[in-house]
Short mmCIF file of C-alpha atoms and ligand atoms in Angstrom, two decimals:
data_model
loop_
_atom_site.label_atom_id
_atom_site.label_comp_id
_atom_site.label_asym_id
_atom_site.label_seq_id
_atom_site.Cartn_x
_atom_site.Cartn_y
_atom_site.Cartn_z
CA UNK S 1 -40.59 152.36 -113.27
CA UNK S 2 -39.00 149.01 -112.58
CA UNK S 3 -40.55 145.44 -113.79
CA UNK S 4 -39.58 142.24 -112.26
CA UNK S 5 -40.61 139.64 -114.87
CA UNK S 6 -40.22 135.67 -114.41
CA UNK S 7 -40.52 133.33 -116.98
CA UNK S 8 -38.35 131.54 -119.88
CA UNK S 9 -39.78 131.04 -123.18
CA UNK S 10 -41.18 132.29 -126.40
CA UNK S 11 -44.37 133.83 -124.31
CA UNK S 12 -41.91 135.27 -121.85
CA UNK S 13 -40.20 137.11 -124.89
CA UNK S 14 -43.34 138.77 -126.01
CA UNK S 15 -44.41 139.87 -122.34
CA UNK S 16 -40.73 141.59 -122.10
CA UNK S 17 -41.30 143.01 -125.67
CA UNK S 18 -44.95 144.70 -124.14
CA UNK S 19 -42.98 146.25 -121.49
CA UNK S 20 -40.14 147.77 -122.76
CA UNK S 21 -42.22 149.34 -125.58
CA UNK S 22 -44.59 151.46 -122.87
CA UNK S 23 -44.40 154.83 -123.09
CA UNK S 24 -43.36 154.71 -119.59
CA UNK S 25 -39.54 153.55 -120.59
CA UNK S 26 -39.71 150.52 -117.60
CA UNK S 27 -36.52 148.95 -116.52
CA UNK S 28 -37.11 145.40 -117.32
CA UNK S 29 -35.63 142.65 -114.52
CA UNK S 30 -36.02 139.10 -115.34
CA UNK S 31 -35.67 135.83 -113.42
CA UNK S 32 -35.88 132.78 -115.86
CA UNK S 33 -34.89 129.17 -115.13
CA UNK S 34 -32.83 128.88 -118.34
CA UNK S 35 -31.13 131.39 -120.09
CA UNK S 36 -33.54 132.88 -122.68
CA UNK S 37 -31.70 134.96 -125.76
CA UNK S 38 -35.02 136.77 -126.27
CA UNK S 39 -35.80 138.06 -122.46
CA UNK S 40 -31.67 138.58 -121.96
CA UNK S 41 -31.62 141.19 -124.69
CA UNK S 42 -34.61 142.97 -123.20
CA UNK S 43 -33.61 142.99 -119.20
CA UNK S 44 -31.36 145.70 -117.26
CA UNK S 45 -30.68 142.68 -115.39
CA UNK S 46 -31.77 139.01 -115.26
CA UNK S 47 -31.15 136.04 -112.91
CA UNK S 48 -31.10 132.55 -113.89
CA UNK S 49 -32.77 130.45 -110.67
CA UNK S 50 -35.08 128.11 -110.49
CA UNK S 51 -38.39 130.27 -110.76
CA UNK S 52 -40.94 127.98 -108.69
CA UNK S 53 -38.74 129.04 -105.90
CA UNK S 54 -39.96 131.60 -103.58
CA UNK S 55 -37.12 132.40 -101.57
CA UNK S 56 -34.85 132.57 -104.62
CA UNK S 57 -37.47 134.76 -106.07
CA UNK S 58 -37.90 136.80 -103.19
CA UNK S 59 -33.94 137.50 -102.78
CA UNK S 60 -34.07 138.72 -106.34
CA UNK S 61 -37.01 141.26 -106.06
CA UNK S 62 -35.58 142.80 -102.78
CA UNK S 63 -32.30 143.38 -104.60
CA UNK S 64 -33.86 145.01 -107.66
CA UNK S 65 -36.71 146.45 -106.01
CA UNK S 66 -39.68 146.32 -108.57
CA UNK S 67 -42.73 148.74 -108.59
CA UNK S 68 -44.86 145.04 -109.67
CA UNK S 69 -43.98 141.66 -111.06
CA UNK S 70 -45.64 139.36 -113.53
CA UNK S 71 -45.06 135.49 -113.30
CA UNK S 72 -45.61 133.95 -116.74
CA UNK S 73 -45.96 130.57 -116.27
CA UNK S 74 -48.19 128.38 -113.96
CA UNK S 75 -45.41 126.93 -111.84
CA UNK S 76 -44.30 129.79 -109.90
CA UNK S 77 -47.85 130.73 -109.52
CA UNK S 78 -48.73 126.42 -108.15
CA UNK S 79 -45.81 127.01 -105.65
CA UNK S 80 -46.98 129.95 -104.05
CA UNK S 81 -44.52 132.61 -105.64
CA UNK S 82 -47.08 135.39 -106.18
CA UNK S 83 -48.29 135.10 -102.51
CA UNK S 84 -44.17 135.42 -101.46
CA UNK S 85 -43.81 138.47 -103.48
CA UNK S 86 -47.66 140.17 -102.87
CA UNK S 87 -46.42 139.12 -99.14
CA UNK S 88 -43.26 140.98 -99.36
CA UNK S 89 -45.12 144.36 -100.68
CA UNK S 90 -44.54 143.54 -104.38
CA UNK S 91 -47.54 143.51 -106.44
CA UNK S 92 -48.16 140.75 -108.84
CA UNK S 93 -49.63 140.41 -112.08
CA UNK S 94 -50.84 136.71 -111.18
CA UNK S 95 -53.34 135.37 -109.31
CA UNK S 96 -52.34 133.76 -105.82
CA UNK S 97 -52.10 129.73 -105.50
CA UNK S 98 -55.58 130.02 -104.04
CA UNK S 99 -56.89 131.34 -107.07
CA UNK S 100 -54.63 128.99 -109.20
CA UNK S 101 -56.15 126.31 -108.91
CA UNK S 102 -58.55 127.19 -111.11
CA UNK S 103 -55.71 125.59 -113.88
CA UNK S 104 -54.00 123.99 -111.65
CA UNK S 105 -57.01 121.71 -110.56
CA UNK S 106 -59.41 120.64 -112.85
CA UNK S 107 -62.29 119.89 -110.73
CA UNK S 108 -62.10 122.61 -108.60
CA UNK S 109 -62.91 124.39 -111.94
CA UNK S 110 -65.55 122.08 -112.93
CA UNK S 111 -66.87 122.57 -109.80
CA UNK S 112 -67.34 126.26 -109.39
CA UNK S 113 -69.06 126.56 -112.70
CA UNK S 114 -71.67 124.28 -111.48
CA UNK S 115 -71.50 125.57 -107.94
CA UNK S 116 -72.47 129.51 -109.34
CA UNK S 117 -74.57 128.09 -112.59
CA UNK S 118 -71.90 129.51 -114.89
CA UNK S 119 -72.79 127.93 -118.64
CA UNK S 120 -69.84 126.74 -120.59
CA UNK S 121 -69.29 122.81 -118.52
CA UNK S 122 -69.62 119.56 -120.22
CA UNK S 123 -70.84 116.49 -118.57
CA UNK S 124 -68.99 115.54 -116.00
CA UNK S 125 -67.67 113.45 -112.58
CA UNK S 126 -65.10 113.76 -110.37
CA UNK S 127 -63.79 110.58 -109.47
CA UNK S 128 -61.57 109.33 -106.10
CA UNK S 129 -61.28 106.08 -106.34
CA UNK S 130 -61.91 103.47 -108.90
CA UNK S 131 -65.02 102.61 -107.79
CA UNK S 132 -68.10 103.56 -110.52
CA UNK S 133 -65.44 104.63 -112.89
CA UNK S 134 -66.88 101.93 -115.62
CA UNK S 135 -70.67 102.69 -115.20
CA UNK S 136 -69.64 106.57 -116.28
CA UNK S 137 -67.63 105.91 -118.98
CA UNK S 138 -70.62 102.95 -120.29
CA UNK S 139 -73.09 105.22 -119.79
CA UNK S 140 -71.72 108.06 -121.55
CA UNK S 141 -70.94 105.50 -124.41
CA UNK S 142 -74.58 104.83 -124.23
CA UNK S 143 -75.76 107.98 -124.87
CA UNK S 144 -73.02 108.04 -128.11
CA UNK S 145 -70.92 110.31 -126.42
CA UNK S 146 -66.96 110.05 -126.28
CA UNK S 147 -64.77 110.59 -122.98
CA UNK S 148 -61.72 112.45 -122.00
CA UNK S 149 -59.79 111.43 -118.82
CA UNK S 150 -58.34 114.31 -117.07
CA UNK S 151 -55.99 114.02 -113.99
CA UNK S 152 -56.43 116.57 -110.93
CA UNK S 153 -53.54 118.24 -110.95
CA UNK S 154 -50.70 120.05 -113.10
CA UNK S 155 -48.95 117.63 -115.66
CA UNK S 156 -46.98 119.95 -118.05
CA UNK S 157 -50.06 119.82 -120.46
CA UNK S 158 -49.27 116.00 -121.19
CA UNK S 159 -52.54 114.33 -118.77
CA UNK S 160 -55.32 114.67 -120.82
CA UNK S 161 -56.38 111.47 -122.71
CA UNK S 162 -58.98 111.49 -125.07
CA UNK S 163 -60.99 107.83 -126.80
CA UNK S 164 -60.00 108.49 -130.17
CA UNK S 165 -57.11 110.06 -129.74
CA UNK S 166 -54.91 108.38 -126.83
CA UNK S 167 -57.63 106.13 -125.42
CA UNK S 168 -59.05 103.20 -127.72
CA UNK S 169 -62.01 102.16 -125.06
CA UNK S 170 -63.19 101.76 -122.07
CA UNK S 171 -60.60 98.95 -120.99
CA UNK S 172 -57.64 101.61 -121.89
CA UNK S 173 -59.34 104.67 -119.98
CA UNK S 174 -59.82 102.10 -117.00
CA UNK S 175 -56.15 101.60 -117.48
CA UNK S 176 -55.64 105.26 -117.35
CA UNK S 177 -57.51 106.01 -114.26
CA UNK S 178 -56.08 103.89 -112.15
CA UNK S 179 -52.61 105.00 -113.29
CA UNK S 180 -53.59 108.82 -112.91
CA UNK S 181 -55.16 107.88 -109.03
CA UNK S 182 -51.68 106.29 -107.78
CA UNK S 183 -50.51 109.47 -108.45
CA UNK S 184 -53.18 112.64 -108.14
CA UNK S 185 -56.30 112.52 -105.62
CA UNK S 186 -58.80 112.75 -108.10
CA UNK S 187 -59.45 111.83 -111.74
CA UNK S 188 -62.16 114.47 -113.62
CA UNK S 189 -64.01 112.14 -116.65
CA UNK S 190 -65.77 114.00 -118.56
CA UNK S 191 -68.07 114.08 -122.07
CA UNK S 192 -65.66 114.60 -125.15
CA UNK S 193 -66.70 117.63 -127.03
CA UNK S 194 -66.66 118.20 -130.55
CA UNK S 195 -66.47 121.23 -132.65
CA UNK S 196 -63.66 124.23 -132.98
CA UNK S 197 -61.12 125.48 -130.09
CA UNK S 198 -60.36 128.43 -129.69
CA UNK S 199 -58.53 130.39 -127.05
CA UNK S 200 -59.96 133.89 -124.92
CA UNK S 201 -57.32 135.71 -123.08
CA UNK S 202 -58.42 138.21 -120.90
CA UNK S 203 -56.81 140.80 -118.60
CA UNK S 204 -58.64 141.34 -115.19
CA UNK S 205 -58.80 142.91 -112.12
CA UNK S 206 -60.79 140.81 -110.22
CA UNK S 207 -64.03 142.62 -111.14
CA UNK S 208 -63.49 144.01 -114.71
CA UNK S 209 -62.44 141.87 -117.17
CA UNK S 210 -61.15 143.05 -120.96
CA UNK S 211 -60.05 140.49 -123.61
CA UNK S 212 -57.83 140.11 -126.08
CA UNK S 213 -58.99 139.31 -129.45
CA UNK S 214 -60.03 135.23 -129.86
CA UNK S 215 -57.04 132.89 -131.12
CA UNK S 216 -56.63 129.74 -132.62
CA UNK S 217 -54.00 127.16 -131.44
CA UNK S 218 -52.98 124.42 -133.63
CA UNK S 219 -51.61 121.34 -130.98
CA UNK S 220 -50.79 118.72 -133.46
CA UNK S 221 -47.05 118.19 -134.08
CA UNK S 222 -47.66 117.76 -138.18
CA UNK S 223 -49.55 119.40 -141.38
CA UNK S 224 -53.34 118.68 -141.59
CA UNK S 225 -53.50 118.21 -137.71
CA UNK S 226 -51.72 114.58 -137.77
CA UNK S 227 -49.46 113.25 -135.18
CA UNK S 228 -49.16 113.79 -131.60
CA UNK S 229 -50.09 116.87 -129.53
CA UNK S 230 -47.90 119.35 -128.81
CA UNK S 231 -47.70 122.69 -126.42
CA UNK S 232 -48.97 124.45 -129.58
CA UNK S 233 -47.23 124.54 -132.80
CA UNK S 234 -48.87 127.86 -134.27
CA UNK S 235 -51.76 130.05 -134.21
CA UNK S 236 -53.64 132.85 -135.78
CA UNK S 237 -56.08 135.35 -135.10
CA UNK S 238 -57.86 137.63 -137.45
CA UNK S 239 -58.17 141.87 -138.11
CA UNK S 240 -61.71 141.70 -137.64
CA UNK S 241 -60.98 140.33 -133.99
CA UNK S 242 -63.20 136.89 -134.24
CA UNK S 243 -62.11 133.43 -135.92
CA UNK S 244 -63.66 131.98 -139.27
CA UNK S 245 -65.96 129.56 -137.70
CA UNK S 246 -67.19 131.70 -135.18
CA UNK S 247 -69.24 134.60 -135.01
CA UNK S 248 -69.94 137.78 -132.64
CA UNK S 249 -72.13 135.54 -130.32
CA UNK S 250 -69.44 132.85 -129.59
CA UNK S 251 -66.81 135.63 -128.71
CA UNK S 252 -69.52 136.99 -126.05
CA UNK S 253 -70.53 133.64 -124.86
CA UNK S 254 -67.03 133.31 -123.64
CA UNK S 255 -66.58 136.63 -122.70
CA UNK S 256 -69.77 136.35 -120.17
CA UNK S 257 -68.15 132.67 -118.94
CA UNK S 258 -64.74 134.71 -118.31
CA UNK S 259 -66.67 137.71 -116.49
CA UNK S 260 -69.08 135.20 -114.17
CA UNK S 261 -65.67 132.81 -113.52
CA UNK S 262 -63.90 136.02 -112.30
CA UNK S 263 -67.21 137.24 -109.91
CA UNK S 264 -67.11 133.78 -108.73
CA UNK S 265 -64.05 133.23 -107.72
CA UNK S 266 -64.28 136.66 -105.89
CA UNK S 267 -67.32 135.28 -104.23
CA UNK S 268 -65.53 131.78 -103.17
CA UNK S 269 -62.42 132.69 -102.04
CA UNK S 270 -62.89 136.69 -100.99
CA UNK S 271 -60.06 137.16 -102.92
CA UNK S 272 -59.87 139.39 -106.13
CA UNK S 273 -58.20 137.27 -109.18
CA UNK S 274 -55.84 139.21 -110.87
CA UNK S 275 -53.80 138.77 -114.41
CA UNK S 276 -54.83 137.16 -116.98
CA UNK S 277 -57.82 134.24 -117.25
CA UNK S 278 -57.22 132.50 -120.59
CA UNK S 279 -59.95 130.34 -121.39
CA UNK S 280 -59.66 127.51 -123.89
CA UNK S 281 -63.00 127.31 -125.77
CA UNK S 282 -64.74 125.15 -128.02
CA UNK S 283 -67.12 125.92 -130.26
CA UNK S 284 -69.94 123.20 -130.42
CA UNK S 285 -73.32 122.49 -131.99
CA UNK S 286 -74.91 122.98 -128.65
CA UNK S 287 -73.00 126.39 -128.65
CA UNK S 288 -69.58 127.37 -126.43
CA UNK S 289 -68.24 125.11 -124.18
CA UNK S 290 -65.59 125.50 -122.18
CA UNK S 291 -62.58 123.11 -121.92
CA UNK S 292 -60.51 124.32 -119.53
CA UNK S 293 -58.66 127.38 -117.61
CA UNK S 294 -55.32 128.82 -117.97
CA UNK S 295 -54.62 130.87 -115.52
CA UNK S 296 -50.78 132.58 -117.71
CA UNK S 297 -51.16 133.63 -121.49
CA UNK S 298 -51.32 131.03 -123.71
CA UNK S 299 -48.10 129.87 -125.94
CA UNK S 300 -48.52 130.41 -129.10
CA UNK S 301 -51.17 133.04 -128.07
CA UNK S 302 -49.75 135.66 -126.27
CA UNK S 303 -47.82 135.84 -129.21
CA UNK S 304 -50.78 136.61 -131.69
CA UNK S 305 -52.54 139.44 -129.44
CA UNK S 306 -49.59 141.53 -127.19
CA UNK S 307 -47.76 143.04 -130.45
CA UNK S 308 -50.65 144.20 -131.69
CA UNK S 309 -51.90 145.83 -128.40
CA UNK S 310 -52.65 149.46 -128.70
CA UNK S 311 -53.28 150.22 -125.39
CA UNK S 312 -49.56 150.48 -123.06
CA UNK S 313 -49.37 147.18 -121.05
CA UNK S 314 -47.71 148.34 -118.19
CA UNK S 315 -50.27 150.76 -117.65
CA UNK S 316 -52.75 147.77 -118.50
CA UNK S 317 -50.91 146.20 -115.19
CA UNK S 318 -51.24 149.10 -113.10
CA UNK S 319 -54.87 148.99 -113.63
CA UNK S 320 -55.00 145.40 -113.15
CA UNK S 321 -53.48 145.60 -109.70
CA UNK S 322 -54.51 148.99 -108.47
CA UNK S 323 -58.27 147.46 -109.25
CA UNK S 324 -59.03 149.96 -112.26
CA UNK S 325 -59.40 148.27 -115.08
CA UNK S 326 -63.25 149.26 -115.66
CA UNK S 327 -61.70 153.02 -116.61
CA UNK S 328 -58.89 151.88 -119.29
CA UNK S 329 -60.32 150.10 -122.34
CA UNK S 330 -57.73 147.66 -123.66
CA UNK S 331 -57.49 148.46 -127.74
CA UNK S 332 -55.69 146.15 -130.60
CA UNK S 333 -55.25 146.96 -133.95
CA UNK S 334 -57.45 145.94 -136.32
CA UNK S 335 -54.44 143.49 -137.79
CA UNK S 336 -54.43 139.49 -138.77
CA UNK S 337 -52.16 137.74 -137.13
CA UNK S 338 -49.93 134.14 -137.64
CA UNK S 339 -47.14 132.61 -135.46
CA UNK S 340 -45.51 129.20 -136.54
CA UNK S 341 -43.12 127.76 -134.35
CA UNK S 342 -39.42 126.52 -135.04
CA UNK S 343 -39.08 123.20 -133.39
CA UNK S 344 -36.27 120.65 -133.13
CA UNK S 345 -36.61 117.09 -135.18
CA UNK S 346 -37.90 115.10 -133.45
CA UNK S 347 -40.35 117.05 -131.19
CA UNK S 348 -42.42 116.51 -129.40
CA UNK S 349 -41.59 112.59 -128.52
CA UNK S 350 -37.46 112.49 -128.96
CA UNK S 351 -36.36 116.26 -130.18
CA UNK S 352 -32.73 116.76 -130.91
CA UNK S 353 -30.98 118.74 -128.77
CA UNK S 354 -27.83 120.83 -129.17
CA UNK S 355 -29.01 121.62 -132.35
CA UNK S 356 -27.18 124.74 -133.94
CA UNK S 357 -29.55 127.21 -135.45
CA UNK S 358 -29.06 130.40 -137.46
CA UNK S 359 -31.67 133.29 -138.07
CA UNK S 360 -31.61 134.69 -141.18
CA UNK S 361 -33.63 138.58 -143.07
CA UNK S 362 -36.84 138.48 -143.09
CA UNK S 363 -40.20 140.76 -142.34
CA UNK S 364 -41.40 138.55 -139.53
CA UNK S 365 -40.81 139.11 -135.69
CA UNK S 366 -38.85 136.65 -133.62
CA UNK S 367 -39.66 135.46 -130.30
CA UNK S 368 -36.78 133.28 -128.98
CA UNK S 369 -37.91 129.63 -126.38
CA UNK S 370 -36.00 127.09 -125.69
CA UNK S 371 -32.69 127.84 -127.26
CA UNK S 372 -28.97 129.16 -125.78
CA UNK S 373 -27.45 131.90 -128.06
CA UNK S 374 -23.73 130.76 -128.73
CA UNK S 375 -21.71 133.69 -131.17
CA UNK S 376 -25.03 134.83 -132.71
CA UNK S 377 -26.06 131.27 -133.56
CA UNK S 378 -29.15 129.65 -131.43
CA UNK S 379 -28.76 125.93 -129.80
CA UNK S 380 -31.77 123.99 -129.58
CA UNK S 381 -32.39 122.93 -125.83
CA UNK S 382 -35.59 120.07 -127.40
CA UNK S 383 -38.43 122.34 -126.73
CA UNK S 384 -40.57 124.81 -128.80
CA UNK S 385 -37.29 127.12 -130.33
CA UNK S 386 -37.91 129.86 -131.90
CA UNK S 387 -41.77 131.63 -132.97
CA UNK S 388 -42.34 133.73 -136.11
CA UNK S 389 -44.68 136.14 -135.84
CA UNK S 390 -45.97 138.00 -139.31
CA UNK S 391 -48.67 140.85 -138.92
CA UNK S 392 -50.55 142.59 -141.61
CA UNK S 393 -53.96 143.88 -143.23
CA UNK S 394 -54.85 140.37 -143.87
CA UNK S 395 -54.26 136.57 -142.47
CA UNK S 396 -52.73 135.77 -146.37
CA UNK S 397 -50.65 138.51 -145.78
CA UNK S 398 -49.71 137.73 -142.49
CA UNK S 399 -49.57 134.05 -143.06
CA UNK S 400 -46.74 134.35 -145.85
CA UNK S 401 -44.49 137.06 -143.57
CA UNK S 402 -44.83 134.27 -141.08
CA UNK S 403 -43.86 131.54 -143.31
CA UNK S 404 -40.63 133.59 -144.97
CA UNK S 405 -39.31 134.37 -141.32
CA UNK S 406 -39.63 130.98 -140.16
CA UNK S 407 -38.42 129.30 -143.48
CA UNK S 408 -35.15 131.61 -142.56
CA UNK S 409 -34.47 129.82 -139.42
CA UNK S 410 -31.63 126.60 -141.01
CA UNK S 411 -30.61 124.26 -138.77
CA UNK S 412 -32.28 121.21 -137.38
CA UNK S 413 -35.98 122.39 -136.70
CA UNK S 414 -39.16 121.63 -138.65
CA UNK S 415 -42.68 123.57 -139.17
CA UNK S 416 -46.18 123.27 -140.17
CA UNK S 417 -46.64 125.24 -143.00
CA UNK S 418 -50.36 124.80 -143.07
CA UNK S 419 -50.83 126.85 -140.10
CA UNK S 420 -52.77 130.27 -141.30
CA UNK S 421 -53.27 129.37 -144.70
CA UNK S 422 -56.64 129.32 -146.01
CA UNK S 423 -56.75 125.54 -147.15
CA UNK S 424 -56.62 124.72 -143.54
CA UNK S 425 -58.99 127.31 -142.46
CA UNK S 426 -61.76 126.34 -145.09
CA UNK S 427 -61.48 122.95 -143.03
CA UNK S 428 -62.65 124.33 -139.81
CA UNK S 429 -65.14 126.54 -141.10
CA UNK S 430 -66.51 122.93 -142.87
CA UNK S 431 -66.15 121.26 -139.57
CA UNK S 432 -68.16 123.65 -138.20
CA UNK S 433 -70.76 123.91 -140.89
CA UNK S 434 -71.31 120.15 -140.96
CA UNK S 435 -71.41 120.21 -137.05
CA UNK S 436 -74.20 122.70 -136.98
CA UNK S 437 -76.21 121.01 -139.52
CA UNK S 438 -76.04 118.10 -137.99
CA UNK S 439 -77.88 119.59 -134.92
P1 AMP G 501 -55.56 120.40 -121.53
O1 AMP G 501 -54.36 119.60 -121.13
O2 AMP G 501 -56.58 120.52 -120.46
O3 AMP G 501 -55.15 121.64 -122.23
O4 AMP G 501 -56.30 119.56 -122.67
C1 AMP G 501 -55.59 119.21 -123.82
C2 AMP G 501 -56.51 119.07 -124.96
O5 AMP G 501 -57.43 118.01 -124.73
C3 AMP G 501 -57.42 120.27 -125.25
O6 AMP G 501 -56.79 121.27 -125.97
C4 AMP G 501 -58.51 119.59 -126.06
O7 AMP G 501 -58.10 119.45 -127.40
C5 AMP G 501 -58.62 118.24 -125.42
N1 AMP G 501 -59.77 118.21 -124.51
C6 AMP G 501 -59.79 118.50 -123.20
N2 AMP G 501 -61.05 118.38 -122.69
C7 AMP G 501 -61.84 118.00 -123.72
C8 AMP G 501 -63.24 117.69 -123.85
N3 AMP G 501 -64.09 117.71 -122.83
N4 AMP G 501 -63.67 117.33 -125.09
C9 AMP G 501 -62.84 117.26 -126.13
N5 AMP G 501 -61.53 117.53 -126.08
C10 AMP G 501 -61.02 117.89 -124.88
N1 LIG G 502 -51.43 127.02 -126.35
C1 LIG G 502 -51.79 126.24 -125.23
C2 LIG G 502 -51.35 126.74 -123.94
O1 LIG G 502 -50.72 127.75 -123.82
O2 LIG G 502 -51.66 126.08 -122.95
#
């Protein structure tokens, strides 16, 4: 069995780790677009080319020869990659462009859920122009809602504005729009949500669709959620396989949106999505919402859910592309789980680089991003560097495993030590309360 893998950071490192543990001893080949400690130490083989390639891509996987491939990230998939290799007779864990637009365009997504009366969308328009942009943004002031400016297109998770946050008014989100149309075709403005996030990943075939237990992302850069956002400094996720502030109902709310989005796209495009559809949740006094579609594993998440899968992923992704997974139920262990991320000073806005780091003992699990191993010593490259990932019986437990193995990582990085502990969870279980009483 042969595995051509593409991808580069922590969530790449984790994906590797899920296939060389199967039962079915894979050879592991990777193609990353910078050199990856993590991924390295896993692979028979790996390439370093630019991934969102498809003729570099392609020239790899002939060599090597792969029984399937799994693109990570949503580059490769934007540029057409999977279609190159599913084209070439290589089967791909990763929906085709097509299909990626559901991430990849946000009002294509907003759109089908209305289209096939799929629950789970805010208030919304889709804007072209400038024109009416003002009377939608008044009018959801008027009804004492917020607003949240999204641009049409990929933009490295740095695009969406929200008043409060990035946006002071409607003369800044004006601002905004006009910016965001010189450069995408549309602008999606839509009705800020409040309540809790929380992030579904599930594994489908097009038809079945299995999830992983719910997460919870933490975006801000600094303790008690201050500062600016972030690709996701840490996250947790609980033994009992749902979040503090939400219950059974939310975690099958989202599961139904996931299961109709997947039917739906099947009934748009013909075409049968498979991989994984992560959805990124909230959980609101009016019940789950959805905010948006990923259409990869999450980073931090994929990190909280594939170490403690019981079930053998690469069997998982034979299912997933030979249409069967209805007949393999995907199992985790009934384990809490925290990941805090290692990042350079400075991050996200001006993050050293060239940073030398060293590892240290401890009980957690590493998962190496974006750092260059130099004599057993890591060198920050100004991204999210190294994750720490502690597992146990309970979220204290795991919390302070992933605390220890991060505070053993010296060098130039910082953390948020809040992440997983129970101060910060009584605070979104409070959100949530006050939220719901206030309905
Ligand atoms: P995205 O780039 O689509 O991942 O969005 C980044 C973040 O913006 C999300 O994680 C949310 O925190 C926030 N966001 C996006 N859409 C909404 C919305 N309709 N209401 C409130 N927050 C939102
Ligand atoms: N954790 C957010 C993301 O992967 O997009």
């Amino acid at each position: 069995m042969r595995v051509l893998l593409i991808g580069k950071s922590a969530r790449t490192d984790v994906i590797a780790e899920a296939i060389v543990r199967s039962r079915r001893k894979p050879l592991l080949f990777s193609m990353m677009d910078a050199e990856n400690p993590g991924v390295m130490r896993r692979s028979k083989e790996f390439c370093v080319a630019k991934t969102d390639d498809a003729e570099a891509v392609l020239a790899f996987a002939e060599r090597v020869e792969p029984d399937f491939s799994i693109i990570d990230p949503e580059d490769p998939i934007a540029h057409g990659v999977s279609d190159a290799l599913e084209k070439a007779g290589i089967p791909c864990v990763a929906p085709s462009k097509k299909l990626g637009q559901l991430e990849s365009s946000k009002s294509f997504c907003r759109e089908l859920l209305r289209k096939h009366g799929i629950e789970g969308n805010p208030e919304y328009r889709i804007f072209r122009s400038g024109s009416g942009i003002e009377n939608w943004l008044r009018e959801l002031l008027d009804a004492e809602k917020g607003f949240v400016v999204k641009p049409d297109g990929l933009t490295g998770g740095k695009g969406v504005k929200v008043l409060g946050d990035h946006l002071r008014g409607v003369e800044d989100a004006l601002d905004y729009c006009e910016e965001v149309l010189a450069k995408h075709a549309s602008v999606v403005i839509e009705e800020k949500l409040e309540g809790e996030e929380f992030s579904l990943q599930s594994l489908t075939d097009g038809v079945a669709v299995q999830d992983c237990p719910p997460v919870q992302d933490h975006k801000r850069a600094f303790e008690g959620d201050e500062g600016p956002n972030t690709g996701g400094m840490g996250s947790y996720s609980c033994e009992n396989h749902l979040l503090p502030f939400m219950g059974r109902e939310d975690a099958e709310a989202a599961h139904a949106i996931n299961e109709k989005v997947a039917a739906a796209l099947l009934k748009e495009t013909g075409a049968k999505y498979r991989g994984v559809l992560y959805g990124g949740f909230i959980c609101t006094r009016q019940g789950v919402k959805l905010i948006e579609y990923n259409v990869r594993f999450g980073d931090p998440e994929a990190m909280n859910v594939l170490p403690i899968m019981k079930s053998d992923f690469v069997d998982v992704c034979e299912s997933i592309i030979n249409g069967k997974l209805d007949e393999t139920k995907l199992r985790f262990e009934n384990a809490a789980t925290v990941c805090k991320y290692a990042v350079p000073e400075g991050y996200p806005s001006n993050p050293i680089r060239g940073a030398l780091l060293e590892v240290g003992r401890s009980r957690a699990r590493y998962y190496y991003g974006a750092v260059r191993e130099e004599n057993g010593k890591y060198v920050t490259l100004g991204s999210r560097a190294i994750a720490s990932v502690g597992i146990a019986p309970s979220l204290a437990e795991a919390e302070k495993i992933a605390e220890e193995g991060v505070g053993a990582i010296k060098g130039a990085v910082f953390h948020r030590r809040d992440i997983g502990t129970q101060a910060l969870i009584n605070r979104r279980i409070e959100h949530m309360k006050r939220l719901r009483k206030n309905g």
